[in-house]
PDB file of C-alpha atoms in Angstrom:
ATOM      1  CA  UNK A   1     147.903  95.932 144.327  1.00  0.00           C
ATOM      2  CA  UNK A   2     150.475  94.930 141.734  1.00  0.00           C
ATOM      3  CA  UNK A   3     149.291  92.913 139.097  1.00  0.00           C
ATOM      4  CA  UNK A   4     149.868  89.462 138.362  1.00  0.00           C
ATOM      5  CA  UNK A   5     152.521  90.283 135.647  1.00  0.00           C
ATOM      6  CA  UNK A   6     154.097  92.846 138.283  1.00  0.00           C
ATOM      7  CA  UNK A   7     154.607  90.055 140.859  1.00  0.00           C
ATOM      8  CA  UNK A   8     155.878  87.594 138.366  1.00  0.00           C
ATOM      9  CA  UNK A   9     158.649  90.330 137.067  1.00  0.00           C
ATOM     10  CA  UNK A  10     159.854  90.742 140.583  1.00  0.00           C
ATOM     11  CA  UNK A  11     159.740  87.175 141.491  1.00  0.00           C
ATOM     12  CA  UNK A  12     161.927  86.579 138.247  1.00  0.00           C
ATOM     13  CA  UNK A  13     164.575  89.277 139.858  1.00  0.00           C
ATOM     14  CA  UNK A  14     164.478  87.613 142.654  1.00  0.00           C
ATOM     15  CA  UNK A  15     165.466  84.248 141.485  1.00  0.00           C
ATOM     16  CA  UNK A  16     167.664  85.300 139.106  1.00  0.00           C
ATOM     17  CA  UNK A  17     169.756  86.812 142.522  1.00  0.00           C
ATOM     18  CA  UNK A  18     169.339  83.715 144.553  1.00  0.00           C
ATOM     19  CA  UNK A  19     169.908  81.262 142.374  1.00  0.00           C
ATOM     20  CA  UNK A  20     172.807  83.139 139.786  1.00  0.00           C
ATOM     21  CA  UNK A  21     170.331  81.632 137.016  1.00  0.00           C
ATOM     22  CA  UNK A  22     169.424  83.562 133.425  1.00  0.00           C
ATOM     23  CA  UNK A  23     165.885  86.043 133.459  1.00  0.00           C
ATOM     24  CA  UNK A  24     164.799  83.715 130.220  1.00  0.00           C
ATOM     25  CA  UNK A  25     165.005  81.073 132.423  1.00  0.00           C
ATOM     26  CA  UNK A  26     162.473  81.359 135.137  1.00  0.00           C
ATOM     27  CA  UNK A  27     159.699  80.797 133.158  1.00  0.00           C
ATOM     28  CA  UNK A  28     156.337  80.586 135.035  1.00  0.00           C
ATOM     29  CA  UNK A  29     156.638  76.884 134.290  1.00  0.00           C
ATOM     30  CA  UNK A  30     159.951  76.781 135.456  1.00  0.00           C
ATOM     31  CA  UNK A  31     160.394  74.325 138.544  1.00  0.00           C
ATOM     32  CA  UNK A  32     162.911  75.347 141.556  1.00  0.00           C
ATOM     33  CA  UNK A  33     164.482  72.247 141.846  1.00  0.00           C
ATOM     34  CA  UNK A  34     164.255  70.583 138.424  1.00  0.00           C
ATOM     35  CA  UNK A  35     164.539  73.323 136.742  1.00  0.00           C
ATOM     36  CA  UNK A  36     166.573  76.054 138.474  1.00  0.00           C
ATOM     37  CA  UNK A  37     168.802  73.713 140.258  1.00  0.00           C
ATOM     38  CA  UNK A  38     167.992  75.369 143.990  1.00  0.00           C
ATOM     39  CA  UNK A  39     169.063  72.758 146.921  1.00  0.00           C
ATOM     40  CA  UNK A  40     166.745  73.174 150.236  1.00  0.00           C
ATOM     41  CA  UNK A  41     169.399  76.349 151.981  1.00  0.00           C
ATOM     42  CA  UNK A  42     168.235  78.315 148.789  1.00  0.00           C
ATOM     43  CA  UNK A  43     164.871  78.588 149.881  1.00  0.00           C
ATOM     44  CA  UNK A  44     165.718  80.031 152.884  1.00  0.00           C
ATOM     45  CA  UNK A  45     167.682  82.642 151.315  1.00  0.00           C
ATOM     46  CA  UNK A  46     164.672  83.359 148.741  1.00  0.00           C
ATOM     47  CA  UNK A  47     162.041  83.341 151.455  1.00  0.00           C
ATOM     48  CA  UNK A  48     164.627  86.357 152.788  1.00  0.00           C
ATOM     49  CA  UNK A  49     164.376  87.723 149.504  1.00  0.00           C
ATOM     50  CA  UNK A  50     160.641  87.775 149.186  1.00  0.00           C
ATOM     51  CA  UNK A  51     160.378  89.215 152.121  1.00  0.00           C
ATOM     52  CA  UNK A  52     162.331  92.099 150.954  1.00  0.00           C
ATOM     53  CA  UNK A  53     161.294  92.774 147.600  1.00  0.00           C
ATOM     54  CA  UNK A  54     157.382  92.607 148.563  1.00  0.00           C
ATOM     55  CA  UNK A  55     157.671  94.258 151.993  1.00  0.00           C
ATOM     56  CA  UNK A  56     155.667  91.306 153.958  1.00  0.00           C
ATOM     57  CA  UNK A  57     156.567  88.231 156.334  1.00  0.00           C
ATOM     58  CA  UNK A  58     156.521  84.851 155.172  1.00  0.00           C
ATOM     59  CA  UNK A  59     156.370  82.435 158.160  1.00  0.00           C
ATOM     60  CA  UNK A  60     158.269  79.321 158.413  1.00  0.00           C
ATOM     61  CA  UNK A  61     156.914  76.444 156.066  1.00  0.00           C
ATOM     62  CA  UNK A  62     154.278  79.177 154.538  1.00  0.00           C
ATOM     63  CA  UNK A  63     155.843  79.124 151.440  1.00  0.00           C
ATOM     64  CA  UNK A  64     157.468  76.098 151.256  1.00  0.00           C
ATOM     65  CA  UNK A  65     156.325  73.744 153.543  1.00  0.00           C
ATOM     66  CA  UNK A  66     159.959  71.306 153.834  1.00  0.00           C
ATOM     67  CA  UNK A  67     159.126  69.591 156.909  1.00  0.00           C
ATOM     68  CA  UNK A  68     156.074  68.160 155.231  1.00  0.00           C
ATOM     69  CA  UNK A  69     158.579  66.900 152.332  1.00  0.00           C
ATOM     70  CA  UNK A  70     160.868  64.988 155.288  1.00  0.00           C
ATOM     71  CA  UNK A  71     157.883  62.674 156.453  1.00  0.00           C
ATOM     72  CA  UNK A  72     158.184  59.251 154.767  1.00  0.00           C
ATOM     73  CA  UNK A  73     153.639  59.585 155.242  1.00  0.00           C
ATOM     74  CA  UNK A  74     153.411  62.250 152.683  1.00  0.00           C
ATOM     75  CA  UNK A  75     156.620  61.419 150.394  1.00  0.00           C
ATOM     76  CA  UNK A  76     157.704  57.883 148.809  1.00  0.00           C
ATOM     77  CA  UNK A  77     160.571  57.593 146.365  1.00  0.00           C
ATOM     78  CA  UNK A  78     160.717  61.073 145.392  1.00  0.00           C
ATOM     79  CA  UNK A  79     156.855  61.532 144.989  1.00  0.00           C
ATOM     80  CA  UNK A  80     153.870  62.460 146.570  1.00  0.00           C
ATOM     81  CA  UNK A  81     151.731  59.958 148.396  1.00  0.00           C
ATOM     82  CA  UNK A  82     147.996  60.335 148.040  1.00  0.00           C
ATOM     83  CA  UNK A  83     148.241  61.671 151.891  1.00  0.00           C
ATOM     84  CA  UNK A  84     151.271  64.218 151.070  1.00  0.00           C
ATOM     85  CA  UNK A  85     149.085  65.261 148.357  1.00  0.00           C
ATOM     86  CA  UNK A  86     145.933  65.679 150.057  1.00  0.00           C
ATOM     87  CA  UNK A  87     148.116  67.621 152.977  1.00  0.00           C
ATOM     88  CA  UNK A  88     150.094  69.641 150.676  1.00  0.00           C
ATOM     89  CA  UNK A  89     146.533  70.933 149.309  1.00  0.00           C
ATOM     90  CA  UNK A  90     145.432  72.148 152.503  1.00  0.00           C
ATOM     91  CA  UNK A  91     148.907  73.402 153.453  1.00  0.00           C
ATOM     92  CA  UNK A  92     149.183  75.141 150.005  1.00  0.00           C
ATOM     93  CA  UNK A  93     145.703  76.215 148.477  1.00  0.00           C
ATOM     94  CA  UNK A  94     147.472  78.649 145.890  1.00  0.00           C
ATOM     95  CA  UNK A  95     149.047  75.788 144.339  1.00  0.00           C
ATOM     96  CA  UNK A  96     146.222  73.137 144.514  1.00  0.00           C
ATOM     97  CA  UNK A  97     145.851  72.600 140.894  1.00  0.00           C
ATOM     98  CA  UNK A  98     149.446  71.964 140.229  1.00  0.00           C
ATOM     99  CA  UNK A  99     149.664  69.584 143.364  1.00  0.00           C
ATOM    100  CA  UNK A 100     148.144  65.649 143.000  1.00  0.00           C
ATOM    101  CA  UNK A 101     149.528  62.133 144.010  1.00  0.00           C
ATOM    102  CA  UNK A 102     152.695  60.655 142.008  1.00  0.00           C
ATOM    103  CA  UNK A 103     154.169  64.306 141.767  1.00  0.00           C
ATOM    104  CA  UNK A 104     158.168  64.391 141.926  1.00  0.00           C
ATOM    105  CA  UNK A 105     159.325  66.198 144.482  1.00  0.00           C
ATOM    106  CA  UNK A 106     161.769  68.356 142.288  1.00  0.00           C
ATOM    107  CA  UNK A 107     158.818  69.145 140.233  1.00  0.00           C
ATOM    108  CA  UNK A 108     156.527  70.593 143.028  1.00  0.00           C
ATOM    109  CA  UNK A 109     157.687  74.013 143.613  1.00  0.00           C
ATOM    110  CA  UNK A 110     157.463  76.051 140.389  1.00  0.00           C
ATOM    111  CA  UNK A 111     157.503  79.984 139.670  1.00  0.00           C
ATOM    112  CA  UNK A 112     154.268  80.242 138.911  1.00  0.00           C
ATOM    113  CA  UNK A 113     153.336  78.710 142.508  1.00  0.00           C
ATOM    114  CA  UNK A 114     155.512  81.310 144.051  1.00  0.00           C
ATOM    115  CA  UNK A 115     153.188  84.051 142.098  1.00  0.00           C
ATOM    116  CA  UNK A 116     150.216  82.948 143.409  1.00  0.00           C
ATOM    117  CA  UNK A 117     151.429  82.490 146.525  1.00  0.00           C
ATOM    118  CA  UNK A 118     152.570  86.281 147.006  1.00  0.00           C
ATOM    119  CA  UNK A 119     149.640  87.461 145.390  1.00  0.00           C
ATOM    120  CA  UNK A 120     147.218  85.920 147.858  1.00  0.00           C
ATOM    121  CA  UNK A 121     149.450  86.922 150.302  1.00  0.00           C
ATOM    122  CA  UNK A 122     149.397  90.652 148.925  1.00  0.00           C
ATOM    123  CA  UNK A 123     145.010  90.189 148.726  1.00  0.00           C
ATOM    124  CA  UNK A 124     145.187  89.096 152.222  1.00  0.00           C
ATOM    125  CA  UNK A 125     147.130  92.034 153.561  1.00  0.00           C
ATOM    126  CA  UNK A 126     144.920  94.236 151.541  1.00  0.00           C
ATOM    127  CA  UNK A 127     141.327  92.789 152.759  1.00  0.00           C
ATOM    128  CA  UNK A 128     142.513  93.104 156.284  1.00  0.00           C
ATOM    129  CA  UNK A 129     143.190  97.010 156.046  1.00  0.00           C
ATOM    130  CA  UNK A 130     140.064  97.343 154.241  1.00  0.00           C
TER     131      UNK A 130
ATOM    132  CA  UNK B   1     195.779  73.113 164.778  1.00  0.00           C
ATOM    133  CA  UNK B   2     192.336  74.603 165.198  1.00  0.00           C
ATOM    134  CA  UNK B   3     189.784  75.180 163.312  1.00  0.00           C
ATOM    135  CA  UNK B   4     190.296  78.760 164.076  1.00  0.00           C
ATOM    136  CA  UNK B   5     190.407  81.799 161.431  1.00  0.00           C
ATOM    137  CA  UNK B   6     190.128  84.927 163.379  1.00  0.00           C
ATOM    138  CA  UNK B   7     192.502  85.898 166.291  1.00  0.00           C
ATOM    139  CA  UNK B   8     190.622  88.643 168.214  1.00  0.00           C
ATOM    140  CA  UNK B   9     187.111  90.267 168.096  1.00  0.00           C
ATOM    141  CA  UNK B  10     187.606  94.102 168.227  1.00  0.00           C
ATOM    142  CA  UNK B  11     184.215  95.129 168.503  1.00  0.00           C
ATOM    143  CA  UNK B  12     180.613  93.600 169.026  1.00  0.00           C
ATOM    144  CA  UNK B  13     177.755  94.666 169.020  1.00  0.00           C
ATOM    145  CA  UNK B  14     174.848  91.999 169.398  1.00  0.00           C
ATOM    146  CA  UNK B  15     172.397  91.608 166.605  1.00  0.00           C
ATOM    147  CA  UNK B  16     174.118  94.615 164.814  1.00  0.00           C
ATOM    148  CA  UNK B  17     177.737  94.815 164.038  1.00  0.00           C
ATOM    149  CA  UNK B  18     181.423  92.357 164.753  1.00  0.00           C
ATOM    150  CA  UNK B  19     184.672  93.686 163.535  1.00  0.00           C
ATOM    151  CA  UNK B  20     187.667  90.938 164.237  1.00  0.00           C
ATOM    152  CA  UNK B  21     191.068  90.789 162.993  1.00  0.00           C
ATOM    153  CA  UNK B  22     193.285  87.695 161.619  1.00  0.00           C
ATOM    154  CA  UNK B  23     197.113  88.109 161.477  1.00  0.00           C
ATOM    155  CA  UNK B  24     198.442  86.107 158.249  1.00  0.00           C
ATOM    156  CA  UNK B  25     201.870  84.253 159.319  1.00  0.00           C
ATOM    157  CA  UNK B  26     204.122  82.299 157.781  1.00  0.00           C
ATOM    158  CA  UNK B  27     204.077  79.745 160.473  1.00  0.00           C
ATOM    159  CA  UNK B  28     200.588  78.567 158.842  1.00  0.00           C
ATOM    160  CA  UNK B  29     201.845  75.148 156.953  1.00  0.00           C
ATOM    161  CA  UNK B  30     198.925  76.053 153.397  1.00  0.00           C
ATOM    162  CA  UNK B  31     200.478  79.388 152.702  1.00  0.00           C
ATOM    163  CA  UNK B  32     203.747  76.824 151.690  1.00  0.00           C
ATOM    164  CA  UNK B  33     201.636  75.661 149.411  1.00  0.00           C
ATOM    165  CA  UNK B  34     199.403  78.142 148.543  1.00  0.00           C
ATOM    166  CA  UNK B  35     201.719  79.443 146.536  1.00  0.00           C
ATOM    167  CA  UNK B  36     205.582  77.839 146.627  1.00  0.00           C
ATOM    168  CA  UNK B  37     207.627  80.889 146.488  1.00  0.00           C
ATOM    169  CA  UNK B  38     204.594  83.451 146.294  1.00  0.00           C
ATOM    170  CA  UNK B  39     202.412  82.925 149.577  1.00  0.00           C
ATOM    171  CA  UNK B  40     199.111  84.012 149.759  1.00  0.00           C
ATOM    172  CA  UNK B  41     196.311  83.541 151.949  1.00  0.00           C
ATOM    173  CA  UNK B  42     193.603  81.218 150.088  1.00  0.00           C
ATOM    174  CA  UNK B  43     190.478  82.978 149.501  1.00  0.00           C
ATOM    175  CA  UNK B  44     188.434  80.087 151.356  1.00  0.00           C
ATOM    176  CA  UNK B  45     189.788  80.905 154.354  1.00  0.00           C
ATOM    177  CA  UNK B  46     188.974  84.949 153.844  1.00  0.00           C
ATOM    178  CA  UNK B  47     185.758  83.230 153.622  1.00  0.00           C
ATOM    179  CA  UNK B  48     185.927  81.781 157.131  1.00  0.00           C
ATOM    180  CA  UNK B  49     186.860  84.116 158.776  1.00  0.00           C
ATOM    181  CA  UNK B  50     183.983  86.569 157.854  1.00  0.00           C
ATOM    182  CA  UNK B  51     181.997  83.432 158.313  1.00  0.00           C
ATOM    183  CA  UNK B  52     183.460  82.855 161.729  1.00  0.00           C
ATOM    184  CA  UNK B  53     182.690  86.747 162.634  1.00  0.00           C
ATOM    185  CA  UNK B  54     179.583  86.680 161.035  1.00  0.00           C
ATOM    186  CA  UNK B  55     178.621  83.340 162.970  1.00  0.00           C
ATOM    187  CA  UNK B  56     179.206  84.613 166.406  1.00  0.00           C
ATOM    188  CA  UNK B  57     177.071  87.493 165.267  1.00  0.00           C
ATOM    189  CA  UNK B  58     174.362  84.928 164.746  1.00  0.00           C
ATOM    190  CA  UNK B  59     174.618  82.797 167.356  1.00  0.00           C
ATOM    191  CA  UNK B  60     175.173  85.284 169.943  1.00  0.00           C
ATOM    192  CA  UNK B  61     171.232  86.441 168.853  1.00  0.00           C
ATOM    193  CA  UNK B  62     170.435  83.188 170.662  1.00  0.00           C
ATOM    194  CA  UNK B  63     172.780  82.488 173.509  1.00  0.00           C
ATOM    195  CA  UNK B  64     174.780  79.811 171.450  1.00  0.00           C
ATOM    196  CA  UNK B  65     171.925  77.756 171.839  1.00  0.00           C
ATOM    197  CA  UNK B  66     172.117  75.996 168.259  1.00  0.00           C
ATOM    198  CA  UNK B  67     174.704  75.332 165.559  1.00  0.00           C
ATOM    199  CA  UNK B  68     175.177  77.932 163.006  1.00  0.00           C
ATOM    200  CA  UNK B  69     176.265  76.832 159.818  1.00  0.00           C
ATOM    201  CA  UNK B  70     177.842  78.703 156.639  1.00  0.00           C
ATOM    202  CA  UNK B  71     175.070  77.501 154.120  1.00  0.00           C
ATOM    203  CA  UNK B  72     175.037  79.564 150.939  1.00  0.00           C
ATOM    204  CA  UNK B  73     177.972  82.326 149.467  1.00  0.00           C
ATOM    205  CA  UNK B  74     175.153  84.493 147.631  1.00  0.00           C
ATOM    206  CA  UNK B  75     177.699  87.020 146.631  1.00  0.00           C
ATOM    207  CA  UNK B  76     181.489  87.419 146.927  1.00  0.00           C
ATOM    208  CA  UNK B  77     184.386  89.151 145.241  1.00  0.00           C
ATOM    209  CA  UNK B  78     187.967  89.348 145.876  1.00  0.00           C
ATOM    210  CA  UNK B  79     189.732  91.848 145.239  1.00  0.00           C
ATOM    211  CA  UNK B  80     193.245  91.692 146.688  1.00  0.00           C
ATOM    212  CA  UNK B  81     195.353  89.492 148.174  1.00  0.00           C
ATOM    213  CA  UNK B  82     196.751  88.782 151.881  1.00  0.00           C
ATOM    214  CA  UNK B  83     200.274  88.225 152.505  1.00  0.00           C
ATOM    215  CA  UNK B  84     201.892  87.248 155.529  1.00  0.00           C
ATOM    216  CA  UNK B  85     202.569  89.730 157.495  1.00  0.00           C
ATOM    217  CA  UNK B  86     199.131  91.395 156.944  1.00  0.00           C
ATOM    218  CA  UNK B  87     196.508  91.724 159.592  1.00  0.00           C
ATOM    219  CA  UNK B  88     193.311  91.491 157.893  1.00  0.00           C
ATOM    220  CA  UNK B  89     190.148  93.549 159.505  1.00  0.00           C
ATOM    221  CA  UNK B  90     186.682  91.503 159.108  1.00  0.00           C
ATOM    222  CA  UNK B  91     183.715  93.459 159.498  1.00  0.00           C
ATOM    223  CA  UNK B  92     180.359  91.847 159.719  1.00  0.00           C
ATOM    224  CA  UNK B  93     176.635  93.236 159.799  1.00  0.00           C
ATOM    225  CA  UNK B  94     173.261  91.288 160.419  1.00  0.00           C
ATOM    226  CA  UNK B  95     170.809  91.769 157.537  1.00  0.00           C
ATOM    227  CA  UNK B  96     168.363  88.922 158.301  1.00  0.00           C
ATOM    228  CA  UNK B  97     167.762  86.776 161.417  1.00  0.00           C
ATOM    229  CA  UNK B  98     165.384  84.301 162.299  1.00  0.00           C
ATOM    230  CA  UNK B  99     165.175  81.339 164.367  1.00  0.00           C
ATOM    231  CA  UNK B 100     165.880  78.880 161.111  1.00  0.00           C
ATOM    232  CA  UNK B 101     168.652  81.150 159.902  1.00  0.00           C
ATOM    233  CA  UNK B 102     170.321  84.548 159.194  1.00  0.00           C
ATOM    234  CA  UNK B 103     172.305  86.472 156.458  1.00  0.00           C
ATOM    235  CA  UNK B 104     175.188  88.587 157.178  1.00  0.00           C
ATOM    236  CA  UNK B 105     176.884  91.218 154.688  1.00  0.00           C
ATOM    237  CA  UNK B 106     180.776  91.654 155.230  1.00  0.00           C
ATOM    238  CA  UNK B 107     184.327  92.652 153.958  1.00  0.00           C
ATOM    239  CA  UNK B 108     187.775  92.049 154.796  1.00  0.00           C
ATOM    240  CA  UNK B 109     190.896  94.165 154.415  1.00  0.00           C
ATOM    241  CA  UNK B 110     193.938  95.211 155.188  1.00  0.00           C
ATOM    242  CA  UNK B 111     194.162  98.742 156.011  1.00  0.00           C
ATOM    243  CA  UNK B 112     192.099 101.236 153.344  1.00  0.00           C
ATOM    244  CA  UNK B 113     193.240  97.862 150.881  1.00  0.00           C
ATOM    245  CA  UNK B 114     189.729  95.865 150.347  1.00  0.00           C
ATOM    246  CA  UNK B 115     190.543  92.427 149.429  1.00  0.00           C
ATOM    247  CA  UNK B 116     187.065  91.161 149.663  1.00  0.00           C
ATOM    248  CA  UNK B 117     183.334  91.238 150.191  1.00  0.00           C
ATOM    249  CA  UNK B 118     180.720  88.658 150.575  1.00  0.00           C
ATOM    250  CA  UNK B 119     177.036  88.231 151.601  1.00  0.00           C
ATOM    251  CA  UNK B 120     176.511  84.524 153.562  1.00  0.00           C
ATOM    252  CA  UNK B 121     173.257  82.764 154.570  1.00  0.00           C
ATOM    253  CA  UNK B 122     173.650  80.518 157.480  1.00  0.00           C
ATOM    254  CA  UNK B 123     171.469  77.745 158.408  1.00  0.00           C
ATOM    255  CA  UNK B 124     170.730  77.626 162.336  1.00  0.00           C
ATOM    256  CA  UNK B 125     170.214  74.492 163.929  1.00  0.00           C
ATOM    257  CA  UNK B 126     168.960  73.434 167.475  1.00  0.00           C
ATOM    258  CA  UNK B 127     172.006  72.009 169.719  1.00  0.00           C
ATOM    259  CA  UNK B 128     169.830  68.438 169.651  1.00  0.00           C
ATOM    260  CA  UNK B 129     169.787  67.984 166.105  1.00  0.00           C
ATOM    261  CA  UNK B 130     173.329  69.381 165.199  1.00  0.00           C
ATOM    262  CA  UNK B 131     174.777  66.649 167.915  1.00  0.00           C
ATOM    263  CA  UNK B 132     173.363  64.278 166.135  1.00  0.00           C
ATOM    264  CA  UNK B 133     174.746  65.357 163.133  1.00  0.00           C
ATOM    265  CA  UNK B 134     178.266  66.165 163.608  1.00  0.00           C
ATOM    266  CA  UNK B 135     179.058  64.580 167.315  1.00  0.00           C
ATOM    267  CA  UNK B 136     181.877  66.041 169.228  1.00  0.00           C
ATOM    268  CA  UNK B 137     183.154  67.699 166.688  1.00  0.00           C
ATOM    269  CA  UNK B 138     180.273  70.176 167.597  1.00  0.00           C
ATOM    270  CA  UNK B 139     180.607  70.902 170.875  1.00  0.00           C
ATOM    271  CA  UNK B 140     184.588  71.068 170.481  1.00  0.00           C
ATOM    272  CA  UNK B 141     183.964  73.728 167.925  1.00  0.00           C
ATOM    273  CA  UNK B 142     181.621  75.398 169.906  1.00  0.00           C
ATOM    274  CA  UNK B 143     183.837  75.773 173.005  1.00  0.00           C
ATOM    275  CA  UNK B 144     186.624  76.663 170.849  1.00  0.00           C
ATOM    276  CA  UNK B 145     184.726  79.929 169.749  1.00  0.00           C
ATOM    277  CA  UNK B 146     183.262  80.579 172.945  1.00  0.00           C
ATOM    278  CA  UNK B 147     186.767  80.242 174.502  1.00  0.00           C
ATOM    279  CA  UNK B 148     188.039  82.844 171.518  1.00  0.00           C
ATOM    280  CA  UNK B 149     185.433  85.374 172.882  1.00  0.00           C
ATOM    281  CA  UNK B 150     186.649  85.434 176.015  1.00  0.00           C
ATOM    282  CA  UNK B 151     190.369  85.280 175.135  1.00  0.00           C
ATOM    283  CA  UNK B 152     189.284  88.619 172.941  1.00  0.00           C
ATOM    284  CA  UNK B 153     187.805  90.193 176.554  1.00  0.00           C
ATOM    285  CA  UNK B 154     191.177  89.381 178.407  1.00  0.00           C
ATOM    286  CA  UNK B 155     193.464  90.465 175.211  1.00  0.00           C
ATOM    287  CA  UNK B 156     191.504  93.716 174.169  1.00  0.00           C
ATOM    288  CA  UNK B 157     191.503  95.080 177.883  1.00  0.00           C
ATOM    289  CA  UNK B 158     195.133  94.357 178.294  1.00  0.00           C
ATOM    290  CA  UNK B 159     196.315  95.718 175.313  1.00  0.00           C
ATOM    291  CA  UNK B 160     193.935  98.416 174.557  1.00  0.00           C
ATOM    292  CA  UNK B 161     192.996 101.337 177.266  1.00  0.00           C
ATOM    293  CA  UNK B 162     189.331 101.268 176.660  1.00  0.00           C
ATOM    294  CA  UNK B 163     187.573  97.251 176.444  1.00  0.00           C
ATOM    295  CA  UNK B 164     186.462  96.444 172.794  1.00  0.00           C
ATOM    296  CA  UNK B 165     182.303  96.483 173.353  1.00  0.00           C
ATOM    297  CA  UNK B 166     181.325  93.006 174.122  1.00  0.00           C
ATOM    298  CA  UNK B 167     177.547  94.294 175.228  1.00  0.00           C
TER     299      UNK B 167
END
């Protein structure tokens, strides 16, 4: 198992690629949106990339769960609704501290969320050879 | 005029491979423009027509079911330029696929000259919601490629002895 400092180096990589941004600037903290300035085709292409540099399969909405993001239920004016919240927790466990009600949608998806996501991805795959 | 930037698939082979070529002529208004007294093919349209080969390469994969659309340049350089007179040779392979979309790798050139390589995501989209979105001109684009394919059938077994693969 790489470590969590392992994953976060490649994830940086991988960013940097996708989105033609600088290493110093995919912080952990760094959001995808906000931040990084990815529209919703990038993901697509960095879900492609994961895939790649980590050697596993991310299903559709795994990783970034969009169509959740489209329903007026879960989103108002850019931000979580209690609901979207609540759904994007169960969707998303890896990221449930980060996610709560209010949240801007450019400010959900962050680096660090894509770490933990690949890394329980990465225990998963090792507790089921095990 | 059509929408319409490659004149013949060569080769194709599904999922895999597409090789198609473009002749550049003067008879194509832009290159008047694109540059008075120095005419060269714009580089957008290089673009296109790997997109174009590399789209049939993706919708093929699912029976033309869906729209495919050109959604992200990851990578390109030019190198060179196309003049008229030049046939330029697009050659397309499938890295990715899956039902939400696909990324192909390709170059153009003309002859041994590379004038330019590119890596494009496309964005798939079921034939429902694309209609919705862009109308006719969908399904007019749609049967314009499909009726390019089989143009490329009829004009590779005329003018070559053995049929460019269309498995």
């Amino acid at each position: 198992m790489p470590t969590r400092e392992e994953i976060f180096q490649k994830v940086q990589e991988t960013l940097v690629d996708a989105l033609v941004v600088e290493p110093e600037e995919v912080t952990r903290e760094a959001t995808l949106t906000g931040d990084l300035g990815a529209e919703s085709i990038d993901f697509l292409d960095i879900v492609f990339r994961l895939e790649k540099a980590f050697n596993i399969k991310i299903p559709r909405g795994d990783l970034f769960p969009e169509e959740v993001l489209d329903d007026p239920k879960y989103v108002a004016d850019g931000k979580l609704t209690a609901e979207g919240a609540e759904e994007l927790k169960r969707r998303m466990p890896w990221a449930a501290d980060h996610i709560r009600e209010g949240l801007e949608i450019q400010d959900l998806f962050t680096v660090d969320m894509i770490v933990s996501f690949i890394e329980s991805k990465l225990n998963q795959m090792a507790a089921s050879q095990n | 005029m059509r929408w319409i930037w490659i004149d013949r698939i060569e080769e194709f082979r599904s999922r895999e491979y597409a090789r198609s070529v473009k002749n550049v002529t003067l008879a194509e208004e832009h290159l008047h423009d694109h540059f008075p007294g120095y005419p060269v093919m714009p580089t957008s349209l290089i673009v296109e027509g790997l997109a174009q080969t590399g789209g049939l390469l993706v919708g093929e994969a699912s029976g033309f079911g869906g729209l495919v659309v050109l959604a992200k340049l990851s990578r390109v350089t030019f190198h060179d330029y196309a003049l008229p007179g030049d046939q330029i040779t697009y050659e397309v392979r499938l890295k990715e696929l899956r039902p939400e979309g696909a990324v192909v790798e390709g170059t153009a050139r003309v002859g041994e000259k590379l004038l330019a390589e590119a890596e494009i995501v496309f964005a798939q989209m079921d034939a429902q919601k694309a209609a919705a979105i862009v109308g006719n001109r969908y399904s007019n684009f749609r049967q314009d490629m499909l009726d390019m394919i089989r143009i490329s059938q009829t004009t590779s077994t005329a003018s070559n002895s053995e049929p460019a693969g269309t498995s």
